[in-house]
GROMACS .gro file of C-alpha atoms in nm:
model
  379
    1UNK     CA    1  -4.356   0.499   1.072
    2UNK     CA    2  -4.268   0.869   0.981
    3UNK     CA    3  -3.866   0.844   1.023
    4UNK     CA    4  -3.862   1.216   0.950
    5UNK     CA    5  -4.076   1.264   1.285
    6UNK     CA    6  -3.804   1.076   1.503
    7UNK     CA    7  -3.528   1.303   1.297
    8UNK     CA    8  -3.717   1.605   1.415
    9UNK     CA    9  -3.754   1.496   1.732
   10UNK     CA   10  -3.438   1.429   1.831
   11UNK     CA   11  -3.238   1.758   1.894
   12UNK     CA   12  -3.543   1.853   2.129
   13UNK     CA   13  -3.483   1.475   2.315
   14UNK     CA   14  -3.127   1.581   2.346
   15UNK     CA   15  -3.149   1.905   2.506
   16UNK     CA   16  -3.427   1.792   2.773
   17UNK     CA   17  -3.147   1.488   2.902
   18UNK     CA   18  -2.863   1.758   2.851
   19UNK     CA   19  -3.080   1.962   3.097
   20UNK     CA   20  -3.143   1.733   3.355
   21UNK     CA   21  -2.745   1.664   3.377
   22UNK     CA   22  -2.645   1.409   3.138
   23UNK     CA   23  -2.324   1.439   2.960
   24UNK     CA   24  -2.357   1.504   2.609
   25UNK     CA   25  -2.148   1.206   2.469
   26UNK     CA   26  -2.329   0.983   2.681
   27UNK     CA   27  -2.712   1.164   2.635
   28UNK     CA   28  -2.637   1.050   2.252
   29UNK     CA   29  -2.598   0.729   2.300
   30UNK     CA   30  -2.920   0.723   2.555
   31UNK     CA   31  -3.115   0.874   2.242
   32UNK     CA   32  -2.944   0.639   1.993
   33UNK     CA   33  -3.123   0.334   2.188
   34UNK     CA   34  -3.447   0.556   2.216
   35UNK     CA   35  -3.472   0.567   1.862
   36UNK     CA   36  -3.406   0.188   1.779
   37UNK     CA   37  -3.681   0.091   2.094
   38UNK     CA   38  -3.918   0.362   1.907
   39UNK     CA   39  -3.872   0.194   1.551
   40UNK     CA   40  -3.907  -0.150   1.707
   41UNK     CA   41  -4.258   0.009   1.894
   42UNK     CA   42  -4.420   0.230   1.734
   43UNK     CA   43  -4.554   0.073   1.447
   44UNK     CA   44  -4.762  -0.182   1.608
   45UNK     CA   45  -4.834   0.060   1.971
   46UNK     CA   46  -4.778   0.443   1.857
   47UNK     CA   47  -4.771   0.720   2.164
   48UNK     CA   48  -4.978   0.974   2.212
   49UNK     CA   49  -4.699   1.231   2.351
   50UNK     CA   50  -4.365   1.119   2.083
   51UNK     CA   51  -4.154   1.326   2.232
   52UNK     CA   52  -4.242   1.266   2.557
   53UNK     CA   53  -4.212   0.893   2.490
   54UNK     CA   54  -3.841   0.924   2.374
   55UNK     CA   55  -3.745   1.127   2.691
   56UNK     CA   56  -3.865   0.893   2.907
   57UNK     CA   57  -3.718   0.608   2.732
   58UNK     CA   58  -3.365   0.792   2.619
   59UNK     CA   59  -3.379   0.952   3.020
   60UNK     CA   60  -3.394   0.558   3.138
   61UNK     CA   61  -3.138   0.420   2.890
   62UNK     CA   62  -2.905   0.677   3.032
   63UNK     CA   63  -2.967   0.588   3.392
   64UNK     CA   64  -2.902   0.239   3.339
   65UNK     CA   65  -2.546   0.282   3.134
   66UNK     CA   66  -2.491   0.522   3.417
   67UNK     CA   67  -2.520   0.214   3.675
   68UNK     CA   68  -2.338  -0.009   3.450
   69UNK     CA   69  -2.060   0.242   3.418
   70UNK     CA   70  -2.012   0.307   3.802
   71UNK     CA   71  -2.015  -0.059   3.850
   72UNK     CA   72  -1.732  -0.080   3.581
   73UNK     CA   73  -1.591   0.190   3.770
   74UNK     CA   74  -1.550  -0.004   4.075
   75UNK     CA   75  -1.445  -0.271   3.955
   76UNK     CA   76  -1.122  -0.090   3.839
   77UNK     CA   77  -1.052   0.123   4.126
   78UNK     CA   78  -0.884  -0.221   4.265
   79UNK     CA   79  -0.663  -0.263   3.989
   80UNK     CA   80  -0.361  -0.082   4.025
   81UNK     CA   81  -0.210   0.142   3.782
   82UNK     CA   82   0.093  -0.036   3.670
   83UNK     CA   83   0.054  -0.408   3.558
   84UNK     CA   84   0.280  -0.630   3.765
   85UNK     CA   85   0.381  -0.935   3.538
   86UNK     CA   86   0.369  -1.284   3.675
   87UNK     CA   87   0.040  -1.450   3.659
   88UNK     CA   88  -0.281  -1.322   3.827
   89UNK     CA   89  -0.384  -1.444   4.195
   90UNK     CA   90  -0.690  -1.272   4.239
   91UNK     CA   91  -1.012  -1.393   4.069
   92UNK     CA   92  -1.340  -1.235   4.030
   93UNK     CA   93  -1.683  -1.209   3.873
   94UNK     CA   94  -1.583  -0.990   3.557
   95UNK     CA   95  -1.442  -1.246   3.338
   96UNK     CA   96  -1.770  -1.502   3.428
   97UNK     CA   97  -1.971  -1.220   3.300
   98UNK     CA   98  -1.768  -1.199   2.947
   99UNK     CA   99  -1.815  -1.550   2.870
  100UNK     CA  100  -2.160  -1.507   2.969
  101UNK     CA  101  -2.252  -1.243   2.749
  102UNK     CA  102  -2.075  -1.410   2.483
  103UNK     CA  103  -2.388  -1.663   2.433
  104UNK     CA  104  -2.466  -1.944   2.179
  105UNK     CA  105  -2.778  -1.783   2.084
  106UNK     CA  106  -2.578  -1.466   1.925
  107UNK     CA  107  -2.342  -1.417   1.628
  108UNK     CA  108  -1.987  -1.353   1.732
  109UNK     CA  109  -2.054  -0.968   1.592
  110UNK     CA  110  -2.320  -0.897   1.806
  111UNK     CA  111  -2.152  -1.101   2.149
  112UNK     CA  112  -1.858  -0.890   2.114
  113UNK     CA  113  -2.115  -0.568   2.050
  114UNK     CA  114  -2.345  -0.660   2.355
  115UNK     CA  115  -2.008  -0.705   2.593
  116UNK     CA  116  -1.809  -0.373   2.525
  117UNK     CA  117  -2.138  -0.192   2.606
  118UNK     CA  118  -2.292  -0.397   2.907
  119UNK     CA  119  -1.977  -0.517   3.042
  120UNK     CA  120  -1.655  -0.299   2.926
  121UNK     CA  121  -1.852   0.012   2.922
  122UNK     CA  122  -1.805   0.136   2.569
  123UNK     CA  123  -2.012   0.411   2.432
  124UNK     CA  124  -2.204   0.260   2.107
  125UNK     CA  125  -1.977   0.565   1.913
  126UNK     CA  126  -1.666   0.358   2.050
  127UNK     CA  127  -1.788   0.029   1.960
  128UNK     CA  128  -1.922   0.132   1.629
  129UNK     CA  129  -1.568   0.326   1.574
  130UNK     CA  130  -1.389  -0.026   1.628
  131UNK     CA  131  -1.622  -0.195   1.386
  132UNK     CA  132  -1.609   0.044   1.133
  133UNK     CA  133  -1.964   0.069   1.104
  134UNK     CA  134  -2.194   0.386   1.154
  135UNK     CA  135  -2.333   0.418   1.494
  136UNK     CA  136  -2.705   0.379   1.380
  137UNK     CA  137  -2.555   0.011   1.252
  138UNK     CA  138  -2.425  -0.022   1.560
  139UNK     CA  139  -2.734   0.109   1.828
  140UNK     CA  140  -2.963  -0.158   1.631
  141UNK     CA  141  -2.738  -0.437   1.648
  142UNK     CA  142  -2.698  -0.399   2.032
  143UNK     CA  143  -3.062  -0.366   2.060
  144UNK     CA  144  -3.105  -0.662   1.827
  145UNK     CA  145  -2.819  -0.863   2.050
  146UNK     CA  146  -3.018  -0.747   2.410
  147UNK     CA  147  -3.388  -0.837   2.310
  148UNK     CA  148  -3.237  -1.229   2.166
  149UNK     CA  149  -3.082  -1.289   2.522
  150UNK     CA  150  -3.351  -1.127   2.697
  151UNK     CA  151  -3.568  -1.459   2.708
  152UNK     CA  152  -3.271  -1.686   2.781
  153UNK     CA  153  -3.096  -1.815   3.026
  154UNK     CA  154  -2.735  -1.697   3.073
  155UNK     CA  155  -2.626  -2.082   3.187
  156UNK     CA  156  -2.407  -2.168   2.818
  157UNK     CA  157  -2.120  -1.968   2.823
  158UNK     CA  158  -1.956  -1.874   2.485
  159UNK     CA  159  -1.690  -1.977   2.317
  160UNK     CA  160  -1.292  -1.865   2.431
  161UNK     CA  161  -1.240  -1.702   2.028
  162UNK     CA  162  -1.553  -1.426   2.094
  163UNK     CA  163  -1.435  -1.336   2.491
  164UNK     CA  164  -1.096  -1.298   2.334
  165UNK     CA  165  -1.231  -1.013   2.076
  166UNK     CA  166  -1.411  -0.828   2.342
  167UNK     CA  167  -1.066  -0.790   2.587
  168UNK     CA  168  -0.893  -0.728   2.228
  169UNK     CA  169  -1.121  -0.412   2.204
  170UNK     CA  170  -1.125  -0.328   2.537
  171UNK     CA  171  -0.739  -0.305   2.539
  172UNK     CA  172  -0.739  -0.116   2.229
  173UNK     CA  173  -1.004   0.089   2.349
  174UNK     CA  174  -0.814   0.177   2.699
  175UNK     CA  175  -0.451   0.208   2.496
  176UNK     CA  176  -0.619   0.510   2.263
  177UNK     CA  177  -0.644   0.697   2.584
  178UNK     CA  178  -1.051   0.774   2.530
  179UNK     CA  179  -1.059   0.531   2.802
  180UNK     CA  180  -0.860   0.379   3.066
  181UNK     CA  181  -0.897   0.018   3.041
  182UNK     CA  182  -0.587  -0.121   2.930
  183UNK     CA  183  -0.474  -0.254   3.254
  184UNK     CA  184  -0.816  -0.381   3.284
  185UNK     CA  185  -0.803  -0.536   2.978
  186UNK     CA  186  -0.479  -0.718   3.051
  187UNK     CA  187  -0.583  -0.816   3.432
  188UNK     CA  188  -0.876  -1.025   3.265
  189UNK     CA  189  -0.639  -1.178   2.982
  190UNK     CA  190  -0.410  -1.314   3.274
  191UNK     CA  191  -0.666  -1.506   3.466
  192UNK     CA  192  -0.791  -1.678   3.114
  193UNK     CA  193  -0.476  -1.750   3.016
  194UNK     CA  194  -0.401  -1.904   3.436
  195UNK     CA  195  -0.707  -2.109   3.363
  196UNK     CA  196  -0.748  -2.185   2.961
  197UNK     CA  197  -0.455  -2.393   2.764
  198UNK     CA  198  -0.479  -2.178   2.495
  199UNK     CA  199  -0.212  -2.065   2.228
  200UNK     CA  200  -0.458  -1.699   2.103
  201UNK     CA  201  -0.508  -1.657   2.470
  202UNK     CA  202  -0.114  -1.679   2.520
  203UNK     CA  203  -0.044  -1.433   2.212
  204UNK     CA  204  -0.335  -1.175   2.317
  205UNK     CA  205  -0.176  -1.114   2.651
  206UNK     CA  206   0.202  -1.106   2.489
  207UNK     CA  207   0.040  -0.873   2.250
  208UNK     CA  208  -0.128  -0.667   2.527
  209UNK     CA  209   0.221  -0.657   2.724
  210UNK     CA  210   0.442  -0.571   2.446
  211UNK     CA  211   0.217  -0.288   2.357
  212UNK     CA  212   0.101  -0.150   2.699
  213UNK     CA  213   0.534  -0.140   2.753
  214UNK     CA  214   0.532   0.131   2.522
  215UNK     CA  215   0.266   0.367   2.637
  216UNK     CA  216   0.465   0.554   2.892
  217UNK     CA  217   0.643   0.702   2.554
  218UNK     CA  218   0.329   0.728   2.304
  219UNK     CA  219   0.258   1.112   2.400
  220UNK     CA  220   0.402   1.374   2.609
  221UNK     CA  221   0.340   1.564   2.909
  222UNK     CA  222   0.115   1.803   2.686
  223UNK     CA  223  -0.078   1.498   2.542
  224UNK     CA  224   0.055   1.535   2.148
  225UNK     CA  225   0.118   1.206   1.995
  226UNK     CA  226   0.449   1.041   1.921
  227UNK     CA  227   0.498   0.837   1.595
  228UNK     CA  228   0.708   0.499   1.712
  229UNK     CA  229   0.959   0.596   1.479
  230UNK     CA  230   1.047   0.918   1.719
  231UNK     CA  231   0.947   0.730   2.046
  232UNK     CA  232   1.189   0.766   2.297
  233UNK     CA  233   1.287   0.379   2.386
  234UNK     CA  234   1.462   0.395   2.725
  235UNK     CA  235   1.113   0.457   2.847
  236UNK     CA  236   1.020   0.181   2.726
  237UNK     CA  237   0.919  -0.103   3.006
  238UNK     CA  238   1.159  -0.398   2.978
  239UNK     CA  239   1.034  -0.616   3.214
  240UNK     CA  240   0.694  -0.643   3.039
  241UNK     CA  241   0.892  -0.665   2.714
  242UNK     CA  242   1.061  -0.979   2.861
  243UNK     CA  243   0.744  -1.106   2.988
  244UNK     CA  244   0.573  -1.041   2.658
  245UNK     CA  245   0.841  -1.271   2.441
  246UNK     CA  246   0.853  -1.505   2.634
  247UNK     CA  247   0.469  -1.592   2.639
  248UNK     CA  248   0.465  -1.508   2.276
  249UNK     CA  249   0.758  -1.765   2.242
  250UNK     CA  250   0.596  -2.068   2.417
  251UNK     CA  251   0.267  -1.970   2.254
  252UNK     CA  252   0.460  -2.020   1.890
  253UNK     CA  253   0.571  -2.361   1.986
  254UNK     CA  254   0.287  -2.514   1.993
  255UNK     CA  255   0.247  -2.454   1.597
  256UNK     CA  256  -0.125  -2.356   1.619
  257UNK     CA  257  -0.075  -2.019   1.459
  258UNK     CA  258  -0.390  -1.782   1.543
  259UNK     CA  259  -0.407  -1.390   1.443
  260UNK     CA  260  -0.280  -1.271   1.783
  261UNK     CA  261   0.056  -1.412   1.785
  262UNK     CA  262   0.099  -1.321   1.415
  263UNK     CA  263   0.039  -0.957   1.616
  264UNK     CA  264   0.205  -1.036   1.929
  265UNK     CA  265   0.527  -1.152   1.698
  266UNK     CA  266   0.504  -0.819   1.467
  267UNK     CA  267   0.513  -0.613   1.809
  268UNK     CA  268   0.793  -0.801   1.954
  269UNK     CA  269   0.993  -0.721   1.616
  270UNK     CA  270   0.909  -0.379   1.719
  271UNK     CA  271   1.052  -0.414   2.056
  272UNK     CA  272   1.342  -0.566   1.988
  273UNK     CA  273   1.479  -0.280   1.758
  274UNK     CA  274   1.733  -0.063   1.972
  275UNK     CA  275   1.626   0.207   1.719
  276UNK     CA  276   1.406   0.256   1.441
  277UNK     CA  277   1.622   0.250   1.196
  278UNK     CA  278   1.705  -0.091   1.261
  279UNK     CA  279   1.376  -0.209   1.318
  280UNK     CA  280   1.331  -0.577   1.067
  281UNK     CA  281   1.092  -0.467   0.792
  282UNK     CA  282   1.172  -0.766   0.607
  283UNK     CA  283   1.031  -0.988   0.949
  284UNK     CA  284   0.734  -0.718   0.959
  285UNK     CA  285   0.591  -0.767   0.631
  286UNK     CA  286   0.586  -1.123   0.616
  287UNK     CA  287   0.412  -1.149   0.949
  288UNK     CA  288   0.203  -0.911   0.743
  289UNK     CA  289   0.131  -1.122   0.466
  290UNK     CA  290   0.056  -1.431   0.764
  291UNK     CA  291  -0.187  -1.172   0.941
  292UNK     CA  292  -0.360  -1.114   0.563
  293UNK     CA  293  -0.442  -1.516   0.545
  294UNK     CA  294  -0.532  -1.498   0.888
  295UNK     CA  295  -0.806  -1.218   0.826
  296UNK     CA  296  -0.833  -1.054   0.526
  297UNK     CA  297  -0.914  -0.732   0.753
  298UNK     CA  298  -0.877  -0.404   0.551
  299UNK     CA  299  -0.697  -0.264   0.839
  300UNK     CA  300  -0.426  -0.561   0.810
  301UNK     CA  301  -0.336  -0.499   0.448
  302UNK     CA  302  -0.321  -0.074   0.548
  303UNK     CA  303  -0.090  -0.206   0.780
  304UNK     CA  304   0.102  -0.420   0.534
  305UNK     CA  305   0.155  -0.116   0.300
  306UNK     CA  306   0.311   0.091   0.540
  307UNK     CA  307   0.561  -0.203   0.649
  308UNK     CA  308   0.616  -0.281   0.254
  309UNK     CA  309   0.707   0.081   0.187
  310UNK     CA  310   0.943   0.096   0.467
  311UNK     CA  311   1.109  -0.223   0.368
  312UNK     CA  312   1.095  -0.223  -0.019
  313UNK     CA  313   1.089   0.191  -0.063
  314UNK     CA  314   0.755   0.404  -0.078
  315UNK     CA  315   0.689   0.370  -0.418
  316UNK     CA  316   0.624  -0.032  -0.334
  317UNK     CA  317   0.417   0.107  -0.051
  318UNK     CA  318   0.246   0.369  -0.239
  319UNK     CA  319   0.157   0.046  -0.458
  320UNK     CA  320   0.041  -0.185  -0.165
  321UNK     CA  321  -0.207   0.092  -0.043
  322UNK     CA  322  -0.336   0.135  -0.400
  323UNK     CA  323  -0.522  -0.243  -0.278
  324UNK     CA  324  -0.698  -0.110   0.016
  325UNK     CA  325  -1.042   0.045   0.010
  326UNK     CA  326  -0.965   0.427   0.041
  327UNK     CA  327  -1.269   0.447   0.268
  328UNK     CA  328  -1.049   0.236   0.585
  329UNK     CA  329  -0.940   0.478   0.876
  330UNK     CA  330  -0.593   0.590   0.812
  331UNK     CA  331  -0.597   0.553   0.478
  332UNK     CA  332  -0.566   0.925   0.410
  333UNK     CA  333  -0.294   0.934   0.678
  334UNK     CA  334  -0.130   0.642   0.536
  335UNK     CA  335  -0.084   0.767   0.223
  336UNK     CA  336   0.033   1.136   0.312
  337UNK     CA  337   0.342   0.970   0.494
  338UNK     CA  338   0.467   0.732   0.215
  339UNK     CA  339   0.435   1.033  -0.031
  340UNK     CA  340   0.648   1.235   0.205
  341UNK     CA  341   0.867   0.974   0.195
  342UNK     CA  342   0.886   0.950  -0.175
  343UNK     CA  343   0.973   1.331  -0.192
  344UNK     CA  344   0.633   1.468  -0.265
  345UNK     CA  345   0.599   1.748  -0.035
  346UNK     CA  346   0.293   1.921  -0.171
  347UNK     CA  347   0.083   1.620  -0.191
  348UNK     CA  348   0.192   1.500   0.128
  349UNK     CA  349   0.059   1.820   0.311
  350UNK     CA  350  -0.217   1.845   0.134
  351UNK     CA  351  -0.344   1.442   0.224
  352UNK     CA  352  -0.241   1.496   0.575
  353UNK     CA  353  -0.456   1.778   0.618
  354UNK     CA  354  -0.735   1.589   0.506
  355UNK     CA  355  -0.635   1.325   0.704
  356UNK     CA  356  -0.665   1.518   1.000
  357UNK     CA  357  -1.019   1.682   0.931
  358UNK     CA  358  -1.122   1.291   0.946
  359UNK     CA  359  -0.903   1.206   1.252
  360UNK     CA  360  -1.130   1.024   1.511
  361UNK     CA  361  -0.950   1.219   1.786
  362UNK     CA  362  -0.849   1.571   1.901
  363UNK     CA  363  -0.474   1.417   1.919
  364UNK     CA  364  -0.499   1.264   1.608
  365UNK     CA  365  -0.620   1.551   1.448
  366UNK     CA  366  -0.359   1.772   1.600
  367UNK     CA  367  -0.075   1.541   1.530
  368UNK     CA  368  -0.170   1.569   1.147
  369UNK     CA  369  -0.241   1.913   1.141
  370UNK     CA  370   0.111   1.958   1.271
  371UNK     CA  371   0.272   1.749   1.010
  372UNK     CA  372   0.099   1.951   0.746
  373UNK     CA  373   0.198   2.270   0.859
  374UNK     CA  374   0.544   2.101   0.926
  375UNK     CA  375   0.550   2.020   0.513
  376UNK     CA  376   0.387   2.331   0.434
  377UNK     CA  377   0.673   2.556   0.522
  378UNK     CA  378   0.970   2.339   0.384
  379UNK     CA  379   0.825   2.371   0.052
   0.00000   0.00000   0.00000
């Protein structure tokens, strides 16, 4: 097949599902899946009309995540705003259809991949954004995950470790603001953790609480980020705080140490600071170092450096970061604040401008642009 055809073709596909009403974010993605179908298709049963072969497809692809999305969107109209704590009365469907899609016959990756999308209503961009992969990646491996379950039947749930990922995204997803499905997120966790014995499940919902009791104070009324350093912490909410430490507390007694408590207990360190200054770097980083032979994630260790610079000075973080593929998110960011820290002004405004021009956000972005132009004039 003639990939340079589908390239060409593409802006055209675009603009015809544009036209006929589609958002633009979400006519990518419709075209993204149009393009995988055509490469899995066309080879062996090539259209007469290409172009008119994509619209169709992409124009059906959007219909469907349309669907899927209003029936996500019911689904949290009944959750209200504010998470109450105490444990979760009300049971639905939702939670069934998690494990569901979490099936034997797929690889964690691609269970996890196949839920945000069909269930939590994720944009491939998202999903592929949380994986660090590019979208492409991304579009085939959902495609890949949908046509192995296709002949199936959906009667073998998965296992507790992949449903667990999915809600970890989903929360993450919802906390970055792109979309609301924190509470969501956290609603879910509650009934698997009334129903499942579980020690990760226990530490995924103290790490959901501890964080979600910060969001009130993560941006202001104009929407501009707020570092946790500068985070004003009489907004913070105490009562899911409380809640939060305690699960995480029973969860570490059972000495079954998974990669969420190791979280849940970094957060709580977090929480328990009356101020940032006396926030317990030492703690931090070697809840760090636990989370590193947990994982190995690139995102961990990124972590790591910035705790390590704040506890041992920023030249020892400077020298933690040097370890971490430059290419992981933040990276950039990362080290344009531990260089401002170490006195070096002009370097530091120079990385977080760059950092910002590869921000995965408008607030992002603007948050680093401001620090740049913040270091730029006390030079």
């Amino acid at each position: 097949m003639d990939e340079s055809l589908l390239r060409s073709l593409t802006p055209g596909v675009l603009a015809v599902l544009v036209r006929r009403g589609a958002e633009f974010a979400a006519a990518e993605d419709a075209v993204q899946e149009a393009l995988v179908e055509a490469l899995r298709v066309w080879p062996s049963d090539a259209p007469r009309d290409p172009k008119g072969w994509l619209v169709t497809v992409a124009w059906r692809k959007f219909l469907d995540a349309t669907r899927a999305d209003a029936a996500r969107r019911r689904r949290e109209d009944v959750v209200d705003a504010e998470v109450p704590p105490g444990q979760a009365t009300a049971v639905d469907d939702t939670l069934q259809l998690y494990f569901l899609c979490a099936h034997p016959s797929l690889t964690p990756s691609s269970a996890v991949a196949l839920t945000l999308r069909a269930v939590g209503g994720l944009t491939t961009r998202q999903i592929a954004q949380a994986y660090l992969v590019p979208e492409a990646t991304m579009a085939q491996r959902i495609s890949r995950a949908k046509r192995t379950v296709s002949g199936v039947r959906f009667d073998r749930p998965g296992d507790v470790a992949t449903v667990l990922r999915v809600l970890y995204l989903v929360f993450n997803e919802g906390y970055s603001g792109d979309v609301d499905l924190a509470a969501e997120a956290i609603r879910l966790t509650r009934q698997l953790a009334a129903s499942i014995d579980h020690p990760e499940v226990a530490g995924l919902l103290a790490l959901m609480l501890l964080h979600h009791a910060r969001r009130p104070s993560r941006t202001t009324d104009g929407g501009r980020l707020v570092p946790l350093a500068e985070q004003d912490r009489s907004r913070w909410d105490t009562a899911l705080i409380t809640e939060g430490v305690a699960v995480l507390q029973r969860a570490l007694s059972r000495d079954r140490l998974g990669e969420f408590q190791a979280q849940a207990a970094i957060a709580a360190l977090h929480a328990d600071a009356p101020d940032a200054a006396e926030t317990d770097w030492v703690q931090i980083v070697e809840w760090y170092d636990e989370l590193v032979r947990l994982t190995g994630s690139p995102v961990v260790r990124l972590n790591r450096a910035v705790a390590v610079g704040e506890a041992d000075g920023p030249r020892a973080g400077l020298a933690a970061l040097a370890e971490v593929d430059s290419a992981v998110p933040r990276h950039t960011a990362v080290s344009a604040y531990l260089h401002e820290r170490d006195g070096d002004l002009e370097t530091a405004a120079k990385l977080y401008a760059d950092a910002a021009a590869k921000a995965s956000s408008l607030a992002e972005a603007d948050h680093l642009t401001r620090q740049a132009a913040r270091l730029n004039t006390r030079r």
